Amino acid sequence: MKLTIRFIPMICVLLAAAWLTACSQKTNEHQGHQNQQHQPTGQSQPLRIEFNTNPAPAEAGKPVTLTSTVKAGNESVNDATVEFEVWKKGQKEHQKFGAKRQQNGTYTASASFREAGEYVTIVHVTTPKTHQMASGAFTVGQASGHSHGDHGDHGNGVQLHIQFPSQARSGKPITVIGHVQRDGNPLTDAEVQFEYWKEGEQKHEWTDTAERNPGEYLTTIRFSEPGTYRVKLHVEKGEIHDHKEETYIVK
């Protein structure tokens, strides 16, 4: 009995040491996991966005590949969501084509256009850290002529984009963001408002915005009832007075 009592303190010491070692290992593993999670990823500098088509010029009614290459500095950006917004000059109808990621920061979409003419493109690039736009143009067939419609780029280098939530329900507030750029750079300190109304009704409502990030203007809108709404982004700064209109469905 005396022999057993003599070994109890030694056993306690060994158990305590083993417990402390295990805790230390778990702490180190947890810290390592945290460090791995919080390592910075993605770019933090302005994007360089290039656009082209293949073939060029495109043929009316035949497939054409829209291509955009996205880089941050000399590094290819491979984690972006890219969309091509395209319309024929002088027309209000816009088409949007989601791009597929290829490699080396290249994104492509296939499209076809029945009418010959000059077409305008805005490339929308969204990464985990930013939303940026770039404008381009291409020709379908051998058309000529220059006319302008209400498309958010009125020859002054201004690009406008309205960002909505994927869905909205009547009576519940949503956040709407207007992205405003000029010549590919954020347009800051502008007077930006949203005008919205339900289709078929005369009553129009207006809401001011707050500039959350450079060139990114945010507001909250509550649509009172379900239906199809028109939402127009208005931008004013100096000689700039521009606008862009979108359709949005509320359930």
PDB file of C-alpha atoms in Angstrom:
ATOM      1  CA  MET A   1       0.000   0.000   0.000  1.00  0.00           C
ATOM      2  CA  LYS A   2       2.813   2.411   0.818  1.00  0.00           C
ATOM      3  CA  LEU A   3       4.468   1.604  -2.530  1.00  0.00           C
ATOM      4  CA  THR A   4       1.301   2.582  -4.440  1.00  0.00           C
ATOM      5  CA  ILE A   5       0.991   5.917  -2.648  1.00  0.00           C
ATOM      6  CA  ARG A   6       4.609   6.716  -3.478  1.00  0.00           C
ATOM      7  CA  PHE A   7       3.932   6.498  -7.248  1.00  0.00           C
ATOM      8  CA  ILE A   8       0.715   8.564  -7.303  1.00  0.00           C
ATOM      9  CA  PRO A   9       2.496  11.994  -7.433  1.00  0.00           C
ATOM     10  CA  MET A  10       4.713  10.805 -10.290  1.00  0.00           C
ATOM     11  CA  ILE A  11       1.680   9.602 -12.282  1.00  0.00           C
ATOM     12  CA  CYS A  12      -0.090  12.941 -11.719  1.00  0.00           C
ATOM     13  CA  VAL A  13       2.934  14.849 -12.989  1.00  0.00           C
ATOM     14  CA  LEU A  14       3.130  12.716 -16.138  1.00  0.00           C
ATOM     15  CA  LEU A  15      -0.599  13.100 -16.845  1.00  0.00           C
ATOM     16  CA  ALA A  16      -0.426  16.874 -16.386  1.00  0.00           C
ATOM     17  CA  ALA A  17       2.548  17.137 -18.748  1.00  0.00           C
ATOM     18  CA  ALA A  18       0.739  15.096 -21.402  1.00  0.00           C
ATOM     19  CA  TRP A  19      -2.377  17.257 -21.082  1.00  0.00           C
ATOM     20  CA  LEU A  20      -0.368  20.491 -21.438  1.00  0.00           C
ATOM     21  CA  THR A  21       1.421  19.128 -24.514  1.00  0.00           C
ATOM     22  CA  ALA A  22      -1.879  18.224 -26.198  1.00  0.00           C
ATOM     23  CA  CYS A  23      -3.354  21.652 -25.443  1.00  0.00           C
ATOM     24  CA  SER A  24      -0.265  23.349 -26.842  1.00  0.00           C
ATOM     25  CA  GLN A  25      -0.494  21.329 -30.056  1.00  0.00           C
ATOM     26  CA  LYS A  26      -4.198  22.173 -30.481  1.00  0.00           C
ATOM     27  CA  THR A  27      -3.499  25.867 -29.871  1.00  0.00           C
ATOM     28  CA  ASN A  28      -0.724  25.881 -32.461  1.00  0.00           C
ATOM     29  CA  GLU A  29      -2.943  24.058 -34.945  1.00  0.00           C
ATOM     30  CA  HIS A  30      -5.766  26.551 -34.367  1.00  0.00           C
ATOM     31  CA  GLN A  31      -3.410  29.519 -34.754  1.00  0.00           C
ATOM     32  CA  GLY A  32      -1.992  28.021 -37.912  1.00  0.00           C
ATOM     33  CA  HIS A  33      -5.507  27.524 -39.271  1.00  0.00           C
ATOM     34  CA  GLN A  34      -6.387  31.129 -38.436  1.00  0.00           C
ATOM     35  CA  ASN A  35      -3.237  32.410 -40.108  1.00  0.00           C
ATOM     36  CA  GLN A  36      -4.058  30.377 -43.185  1.00  0.00           C
ATOM     37  CA  GLN A  37      -7.609  31.760 -43.304  1.00  0.00           C
ATOM     38  CA  HIS A  38      -6.572  35.396 -42.993  1.00  0.00           C
ATOM     39  CA  GLN A  39      -3.753  35.497 -45.468  1.00  0.00           C
ATOM     40  CA  PRO A  40      -4.571  38.249 -47.950  1.00  0.00           C
ATOM     41  CA  THR A  41      -5.835  37.070 -51.317  1.00  0.00           C
ATOM     42  CA  GLY A  42      -6.794  38.830 -54.512  1.00  0.00           C
ATOM     43  CA  GLN A  43      -5.744  42.112 -56.006  1.00  0.00           C
ATOM     44  CA  SER A  44      -5.892  45.549 -54.423  1.00  0.00           C
ATOM     45  CA  GLN A  45      -4.894  47.693 -57.413  1.00  0.00           C
ATOM     46  CA  PRO A  46      -6.927  48.922 -60.401  1.00  0.00           C
ATOM     47  CA  LEU A  47      -7.724  46.315 -63.001  1.00  0.00           C
ATOM     48  CA  ARG A  48      -6.557  46.457 -66.598  1.00  0.00           C
ATOM     49  CA  ILE A  49      -9.409  45.259 -68.791  1.00  0.00           C
ATOM     50  CA  GLU A  50      -9.018  44.583 -72.509  1.00  0.00           C
ATOM     51  CA  PHE A  51     -11.765  43.672 -74.967  1.00  0.00           C
ATOM     52  CA  ASN A  52     -11.812  42.224 -78.472  1.00  0.00           C
ATOM     53  CA  THR A  53     -13.941  40.074 -80.768  1.00  0.00           C
ATOM     54  CA  ASN A  54     -13.186  37.137 -83.022  1.00  0.00           C
ATOM     55  CA  PRO A  55     -13.762  37.460 -85.919  1.00  0.00           C
ATOM     56  CA  ALA A  56     -13.379  41.202 -86.362  1.00  0.00           C
ATOM     57  CA  PRO A  57     -15.499  42.506 -87.898  1.00  0.00           C
ATOM     58  CA  ALA A  58     -18.224  40.044 -86.971  1.00  0.00           C
ATOM     59  CA  GLU A  59     -20.627  38.685 -89.572  1.00  0.00           C
ATOM     60  CA  ALA A  60     -24.344  39.374 -89.192  1.00  0.00           C
ATOM     61  CA  GLY A  61     -26.240  36.350 -87.893  1.00  0.00           C
ATOM     62  CA  LYS A  62     -23.098  34.292 -87.282  1.00  0.00           C
ATOM     63  CA  PRO A  63     -21.362  33.451 -83.986  1.00  0.00           C
ATOM     64  CA  VAL A  64     -18.785  35.867 -82.645  1.00  0.00           C
ATOM     65  CA  THR A  65     -16.614  35.380 -79.573  1.00  0.00           C
ATOM     66  CA  LEU A  66     -16.472  38.259 -77.111  1.00  0.00           C
ATOM     67  CA  THR A  67     -13.190  38.166 -75.207  1.00  0.00           C
ATOM     68  CA  SER A  68     -11.896  40.110 -72.230  1.00  0.00           C
ATOM     69  CA  THR A  69      -8.503  39.816 -70.547  1.00  0.00           C
ATOM     70  CA  VAL A  70      -8.319  40.999 -66.940  1.00  0.00           C
ATOM     71  CA  LYS A  71      -5.084  41.802 -65.122  1.00  0.00           C
ATOM     72  CA  ALA A  72      -4.034  43.508 -61.899  1.00  0.00           C
ATOM     73  CA  GLY A  73      -0.598  44.892 -62.620  1.00  0.00           C
ATOM     74  CA  ASN A  74       1.199  42.060 -64.390  1.00  0.00           C
ATOM     75  CA  GLU A  75      -0.850  39.350 -62.681  1.00  0.00           C
ATOM     76  CA  SER A  76      -3.758  37.598 -64.375  1.00  0.00           C
ATOM     77  CA  VAL A  77      -7.058  37.812 -62.493  1.00  0.00           C
ATOM     78  CA  ASN A  78      -8.668  34.375 -62.486  1.00  0.00           C
ATOM     79  CA  ASP A  79     -11.354  34.772 -59.800  1.00  0.00           C
ATOM     80  CA  ALA A  80     -13.555  37.393 -61.466  1.00  0.00           C
ATOM     81  CA  THR A  81     -17.151  37.311 -62.629  1.00  0.00           C
ATOM     82  CA  VAL A  82     -17.312  38.897 -66.075  1.00  0.00           C
ATOM     83  CA  GLU A  83     -20.362  40.024 -68.032  1.00  0.00           C
ATOM     84  CA  PHE A  84     -20.608  41.690 -71.436  1.00  0.00           C
ATOM     85  CA  GLU A  85     -23.353  44.288 -71.860  1.00  0.00           C
ATOM     86  CA  VAL A  86     -23.899  44.936 -75.569  1.00  0.00           C
ATOM     87  CA  TRP A  87     -26.205  47.151 -77.597  1.00  0.00           C
ATOM     88  CA  LYS A  88     -26.366  48.569 -81.102  1.00  0.00           C
ATOM     89  CA  LYS A  89     -25.677  52.286 -81.332  1.00  0.00           C
ATOM     90  CA  GLY A  90     -28.889  54.265 -81.461  1.00  0.00           C
ATOM     91  CA  GLN A  91     -30.970  51.548 -79.813  1.00  0.00           C
ATOM     92  CA  LYS A  92     -32.111  51.181 -76.215  1.00  0.00           C
ATOM     93  CA  GLU A  93     -32.280  47.399 -76.052  1.00  0.00           C
ATOM     94  CA  HIS A  94     -29.298  45.934 -74.208  1.00  0.00           C
ATOM     95  CA  GLN A  95     -28.187  42.315 -74.179  1.00  0.00           C
ATOM     96  CA  LYS A  96     -26.079  40.736 -71.458  1.00  0.00           C
ATOM     97  CA  PHE A  97     -23.783  37.754 -71.898  1.00  0.00           C
ATOM     98  CA  GLY A  98     -22.149  35.977 -68.976  1.00  0.00           C
ATOM     99  CA  ALA A  99     -18.544  35.041 -69.692  1.00  0.00           C
ATOM    100  CA  LYS A 100     -16.776  31.760 -68.986  1.00  0.00           C
ATOM    101  CA  ARG A 101     -13.332  31.757 -67.417  1.00  0.00           C
ATOM    102  CA  GLN A 102     -10.648  30.300 -69.654  1.00  0.00           C
ATOM    103  CA  GLN A 103      -7.033  30.734 -68.501  1.00  0.00           C
ATOM    104  CA  ASN A 104      -4.476  33.483 -67.884  1.00  0.00           C
ATOM    105  CA  GLY A 105      -7.189  35.973 -66.915  1.00  0.00           C
ATOM    106  CA  THR A 106      -9.162  35.466 -70.127  1.00  0.00           C
ATOM    107  CA  TYR A 107     -12.976  35.346 -70.192  1.00  0.00           C
ATOM    108  CA  THR A 108     -15.132  34.607 -73.240  1.00  0.00           C
ATOM    109  CA  ALA A 109     -18.766  34.521 -74.323  1.00  0.00           C
ATOM    110  CA  SER A 110     -20.351  33.498 -77.605  1.00  0.00           C
ATOM    111  CA  ALA A 111     -23.035  35.659 -79.222  1.00  0.00           C
ATOM    112  CA  SER A 112     -24.570  36.513 -82.572  1.00  0.00           C
ATOM    113  CA  PHE A 113     -26.143  39.719 -83.886  1.00  0.00           C
ATOM    114  CA  ARG A 114     -28.653  39.763 -86.732  1.00  0.00           C
ATOM    115  CA  GLU A 115     -28.267  43.405 -87.720  1.00  0.00           C
ATOM    116  CA  ALA A 116     -25.173  44.951 -89.231  1.00  0.00           C
ATOM    117  CA  GLY A 117     -23.909  48.078 -87.539  1.00  0.00           C
ATOM    118  CA  GLU A 118     -21.727  49.540 -84.824  1.00  0.00           C
ATOM    119  CA  TYR A 119     -22.098  47.953 -81.396  1.00  0.00           C
ATOM    120  CA  VAL A 120     -21.052  49.239 -77.985  1.00  0.00           C
ATOM    121  CA  THR A 121     -19.862  46.998 -75.170  1.00  0.00           C
ATOM    122  CA  ILE A 122     -19.381  47.532 -71.465  1.00  0.00           C
ATOM    123  CA  VAL A 123     -17.325  44.824 -69.792  1.00  0.00           C
ATOM    124  CA  HIS A 124     -18.418  44.373 -66.177  1.00  0.00           C
ATOM    125  CA  VAL A 125     -15.747  42.767 -63.987  1.00  0.00           C
ATOM    126  CA  THR A 126     -16.515  41.841 -60.384  1.00  0.00           C
ATOM    127  CA  THR A 127     -13.866  40.397 -58.064  1.00  0.00           C
ATOM    128  CA  PRO A 128     -14.030  39.733 -54.310  1.00  0.00           C
ATOM    129  CA  LYS A 129     -12.606  43.230 -53.786  1.00  0.00           C
ATOM    130  CA  THR A 130     -13.952  45.475 -56.521  1.00  0.00           C
ATOM    131  CA  HIS A 131     -16.311  46.103 -59.407  1.00  0.00           C
ATOM    132  CA  GLN A 132     -14.835  47.771 -62.455  1.00  0.00           C
ATOM    133  CA  MET A 133     -16.024  48.470 -65.983  1.00  0.00           C
ATOM    134  CA  ALA A 134     -14.421  49.114 -69.334  1.00  0.00           C
ATOM    135  CA  SER A 135     -16.056  50.148 -72.588  1.00  0.00           C
ATOM    136  CA  GLY A 136     -15.355  48.902 -76.080  1.00  0.00           C
ATOM    137  CA  ALA A 137     -16.879  48.770 -79.542  1.00  0.00           C
ATOM    138  CA  PHE A 138     -17.027  46.430 -82.504  1.00  0.00           C
ATOM    139  CA  THR A 139     -18.573  46.216 -85.946  1.00  0.00           C
ATOM    140  CA  VAL A 140     -21.020  43.695 -87.349  1.00  0.00           C
ATOM    141  CA  GLY A 141     -20.883  43.621 -91.146  1.00  0.00           C
ATOM    142  CA  GLN A 142     -19.756  46.683 -93.070  1.00  0.00           C
ATOM    143  CA  ALA A 143     -22.026  49.288 -91.488  1.00  0.00           C
ATOM    144  CA  SER A 144     -21.321  52.952 -91.015  1.00  0.00           C
ATOM    145  CA  GLY A 145     -22.985  55.842 -89.250  1.00  0.00           C
ATOM    146  CA  HIS A 146     -22.956  57.257 -85.752  1.00  0.00           C
ATOM    147  CA  SER A 147     -26.004  57.690 -83.570  1.00  0.00           C
ATOM    148  CA  HIS A 148     -26.479  57.572 -79.840  1.00  0.00           C
ATOM    149  CA  GLY A 149     -29.158  56.190 -77.579  1.00  0.00           C
ATOM    150  CA  ASP A 150     -29.780  56.073 -73.851  1.00  0.00           C
ATOM    151  CA  HIS A 151     -27.110  53.580 -72.921  1.00  0.00           C
ATOM    152  CA  GLY A 152     -25.112  54.989 -70.025  1.00  0.00           C
ATOM    153  CA  ASP A 153     -22.097  56.085 -72.106  1.00  0.00           C
ATOM    154  CA  HIS A 154     -22.984  59.260 -73.984  1.00  0.00           C
ATOM    155  CA  GLY A 155     -19.618  59.881 -75.614  1.00  0.00           C
ATOM    156  CA  ASN A 156     -18.163  61.479 -72.472  1.00  0.00           C
ATOM    157  CA  GLY A 157     -16.291  58.395 -71.279  1.00  0.00           C
ATOM    158  CA  VAL A 158     -18.750  57.748 -68.438  1.00  0.00           C
ATOM    159  CA  GLN A 159     -19.784  54.168 -67.689  1.00  0.00           C
ATOM    160  CA  LEU A 160     -22.764  53.434 -65.443  1.00  0.00           C
ATOM    161  CA  HIS A 161     -23.882  50.157 -63.910  1.00  0.00           C
ATOM    162  CA  ILE A 162     -26.765  49.390 -61.542  1.00  0.00           C
ATOM    163  CA  GLN A 163     -26.278  46.482 -59.156  1.00  0.00           C
ATOM    164  CA  PHE A 164     -29.441  44.899 -57.713  1.00  0.00           C
ATOM    165  CA  PRO A 165     -29.901  41.986 -55.308  1.00  0.00           C
ATOM    166  CA  SER A 166     -30.786  38.749 -57.091  1.00  0.00           C
ATOM    167  CA  GLN A 167     -34.379  39.089 -55.870  1.00  0.00           C
ATOM    168  CA  ALA A 168     -36.621  41.470 -53.929  1.00  0.00           C
ATOM    169  CA  ARG A 169     -39.920  41.168 -52.105  1.00  0.00           C
ATOM    170  CA  SER A 170     -42.453  43.942 -51.742  1.00  0.00           C
ATOM    171  CA  GLY A 171     -42.352  45.842 -48.478  1.00  0.00           C
ATOM    172  CA  LYS A 172     -38.791  44.793 -47.648  1.00  0.00           C
ATOM    173  CA  PRO A 173     -35.842  47.160 -48.136  1.00  0.00           C
ATOM    174  CA  ILE A 174     -33.072  46.271 -50.551  1.00  0.00           C
ATOM    175  CA  THR A 175     -29.673  47.816 -51.203  1.00  0.00           C
ATOM    176  CA  VAL A 176     -29.086  49.160 -54.704  1.00  0.00           C
ATOM    177  CA  ILE A 177     -25.624  50.239 -55.845  1.00  0.00           C
ATOM    178  CA  GLY A 178     -24.673  52.527 -58.696  1.00  0.00           C
ATOM    179  CA  HIS A 179     -21.163  52.073 -60.087  1.00  0.00           C
ATOM    180  CA  VAL A 180     -19.910  55.193 -61.850  1.00  0.00           C
ATOM    181  CA  GLN A 181     -16.656  55.405 -63.794  1.00  0.00           C
ATOM    182  CA  ARG A 182     -15.082  57.753 -66.280  1.00  0.00           C
ATOM    183  CA  ASP A 183     -12.456  56.439 -68.675  1.00  0.00           C
ATOM    184  CA  GLY A 184     -12.143  53.323 -66.539  1.00  0.00           C
ATOM    185  CA  ASN A 185     -11.558  55.200 -63.266  1.00  0.00           C
ATOM    186  CA  PRO A 186     -14.043  55.726 -60.399  1.00  0.00           C
ATOM    187  CA  LEU A 187     -15.950  59.002 -60.646  1.00  0.00           C
ATOM    188  CA  THR A 188     -15.968  60.382 -57.106  1.00  0.00           C
ATOM    189  CA  ASP A 189     -17.912  63.159 -55.354  1.00  0.00           C
ATOM    190  CA  ALA A 190     -20.705  63.145 -57.918  1.00  0.00           C
ATOM    191  CA  GLU A 191     -24.358  63.930 -57.248  1.00  0.00           C
ATOM    192  CA  VAL A 192     -26.034  60.557 -57.683  1.00  0.00           C
ATOM    193  CA  GLN A 193     -29.722  59.722 -57.304  1.00  0.00           C
ATOM    194  CA  PHE A 194     -32.024  56.851 -58.176  1.00  0.00           C
ATOM    195  CA  GLU A 195     -35.444  57.442 -59.717  1.00  0.00           C
ATOM    196  CA  TYR A 196     -37.893  54.537 -59.689  1.00  0.00           C
ATOM    197  CA  TRP A 197     -41.507  53.853 -60.595  1.00  0.00           C
ATOM    198  CA  LYS A 198     -43.820  50.947 -61.294  1.00  0.00           C
ATOM    199  CA  GLU A 199     -44.499  50.329 -64.971  1.00  0.00           C
ATOM    200  CA  GLY A 200     -47.814  51.837 -66.064  1.00  0.00           C
ATOM    201  CA  GLU A 201     -47.988  54.311 -63.161  1.00  0.00           C
ATOM    202  CA  GLN A 202     -47.350  58.045 -63.159  1.00  0.00           C
ATOM    203  CA  LYS A 203     -45.878  58.377 -59.671  1.00  0.00           C
ATOM    204  CA  HIS A 204     -42.073  58.542 -59.644  1.00  0.00           C
ATOM    205  CA  GLU A 205     -40.000  58.415 -56.473  1.00  0.00           C
ATOM    206  CA  TRP A 206     -36.436  59.587 -55.876  1.00  0.00           C
ATOM    207  CA  THR A 207     -33.768  58.574 -53.404  1.00  0.00           C
ATOM    208  CA  ASP A 208     -30.319  59.996 -52.637  1.00  0.00           C
ATOM    209  CA  THR A 209     -27.164  57.916 -52.319  1.00  0.00           C
ATOM    210  CA  ALA A 210     -24.046  57.717 -50.179  1.00  0.00           C
ATOM    211  CA  GLU A 211     -20.617  57.089 -51.712  1.00  0.00           C
ATOM    212  CA  ARG A 212     -19.394  54.016 -49.833  1.00  0.00           C
ATOM    213  CA  ASN A 213     -16.268  53.458 -51.927  1.00  0.00           C
ATOM    214  CA  PRO A 214     -14.782  55.578 -54.735  1.00  0.00           C
ATOM    215  CA  GLY A 215     -17.302  55.570 -57.576  1.00  0.00           C
ATOM    216  CA  GLU A 216     -19.702  53.284 -55.681  1.00  0.00           C
ATOM    217  CA  TYR A 217     -22.982  54.948 -54.677  1.00  0.00           C
ATOM    218  CA  LEU A 218     -25.381  53.123 -52.383  1.00  0.00           C
ATOM    219  CA  THR A 219     -29.027  53.588 -51.447  1.00  0.00           C
ATOM    220  CA  THR A 220     -31.905  51.660 -49.887  1.00  0.00           C
ATOM    221  CA  ILE A 221     -35.202  51.209 -51.732  1.00  0.00           C
ATOM    222  CA  ARG A 222     -38.446  49.660 -50.484  1.00  0.00           C
ATOM    223  CA  PHE A 223     -40.894  48.712 -53.246  1.00  0.00           C
ATOM    224  CA  SER A 224     -44.424  48.896 -51.859  1.00  0.00           C
ATOM    225  CA  GLU A 225     -46.007  46.174 -54.009  1.00  0.00           C
ATOM    226  CA  PRO A 226     -45.054  43.392 -56.418  1.00  0.00           C
ATOM    227  CA  GLY A 227     -44.584  44.142 -60.081  1.00  0.00           C
ATOM    228  CA  THR A 228     -42.159  45.335 -62.728  1.00  0.00           C
ATOM    229  CA  TYR A 229     -40.324  48.554 -61.914  1.00  0.00           C
ATOM    230  CA  ARG A 230     -38.139  50.938 -63.863  1.00  0.00           C
ATOM    231  CA  VAL A 231     -35.055  52.145 -62.007  1.00  0.00           C
ATOM    232  CA  LYS A 232     -32.987  55.024 -63.398  1.00  0.00           C
ATOM    233  CA  LEU A 233     -29.543  56.048 -62.165  1.00  0.00           C
ATOM    234  CA  HIS A 234     -28.846  59.806 -62.470  1.00  0.00           C
ATOM    235  CA  VAL A 235     -25.293  61.188 -62.248  1.00  0.00           C
ATOM    236  CA  GLU A 236     -24.215  64.833 -62.264  1.00  0.00           C
ATOM    237  CA  LYS A 237     -20.774  66.354 -61.846  1.00  0.00           C
ATOM    238  CA  GLY A 238     -19.558  69.476 -63.622  1.00  0.00           C
ATOM    239  CA  GLU A 239     -20.368  69.095 -67.311  1.00  0.00           C
ATOM    240  CA  ILE A 240     -21.462  65.494 -66.785  1.00  0.00           C
ATOM    241  CA  HIS A 241     -25.189  64.778 -66.702  1.00  0.00           C
ATOM    242  CA  ASP A 242     -25.748  61.122 -67.442  1.00  0.00           C
ATOM    243  CA  HIS A 243     -28.249  58.406 -66.673  1.00  0.00           C
ATOM    244  CA  LYS A 244     -28.991  54.739 -67.137  1.00  0.00           C
ATOM    245  CA  GLU A 245     -32.290  52.873 -66.833  1.00  0.00           C
ATOM    246  CA  GLU A 246     -32.937  49.228 -65.925  1.00  0.00           C
ATOM    247  CA  THR A 247     -35.973  46.990 -65.387  1.00  0.00           C
ATOM    248  CA  TYR A 248     -36.329  45.200 -62.044  1.00  0.00           C
ATOM    249  CA  ILE A 249     -38.962  42.658 -60.987  1.00  0.00           C
ATOM    250  CA  VAL A 250     -40.280  42.639 -57.417  1.00  0.00           C
ATOM    251  CA  LYS A 251     -42.132  39.600 -56.075  1.00  0.00           C
TER     252      LYS A 251
END
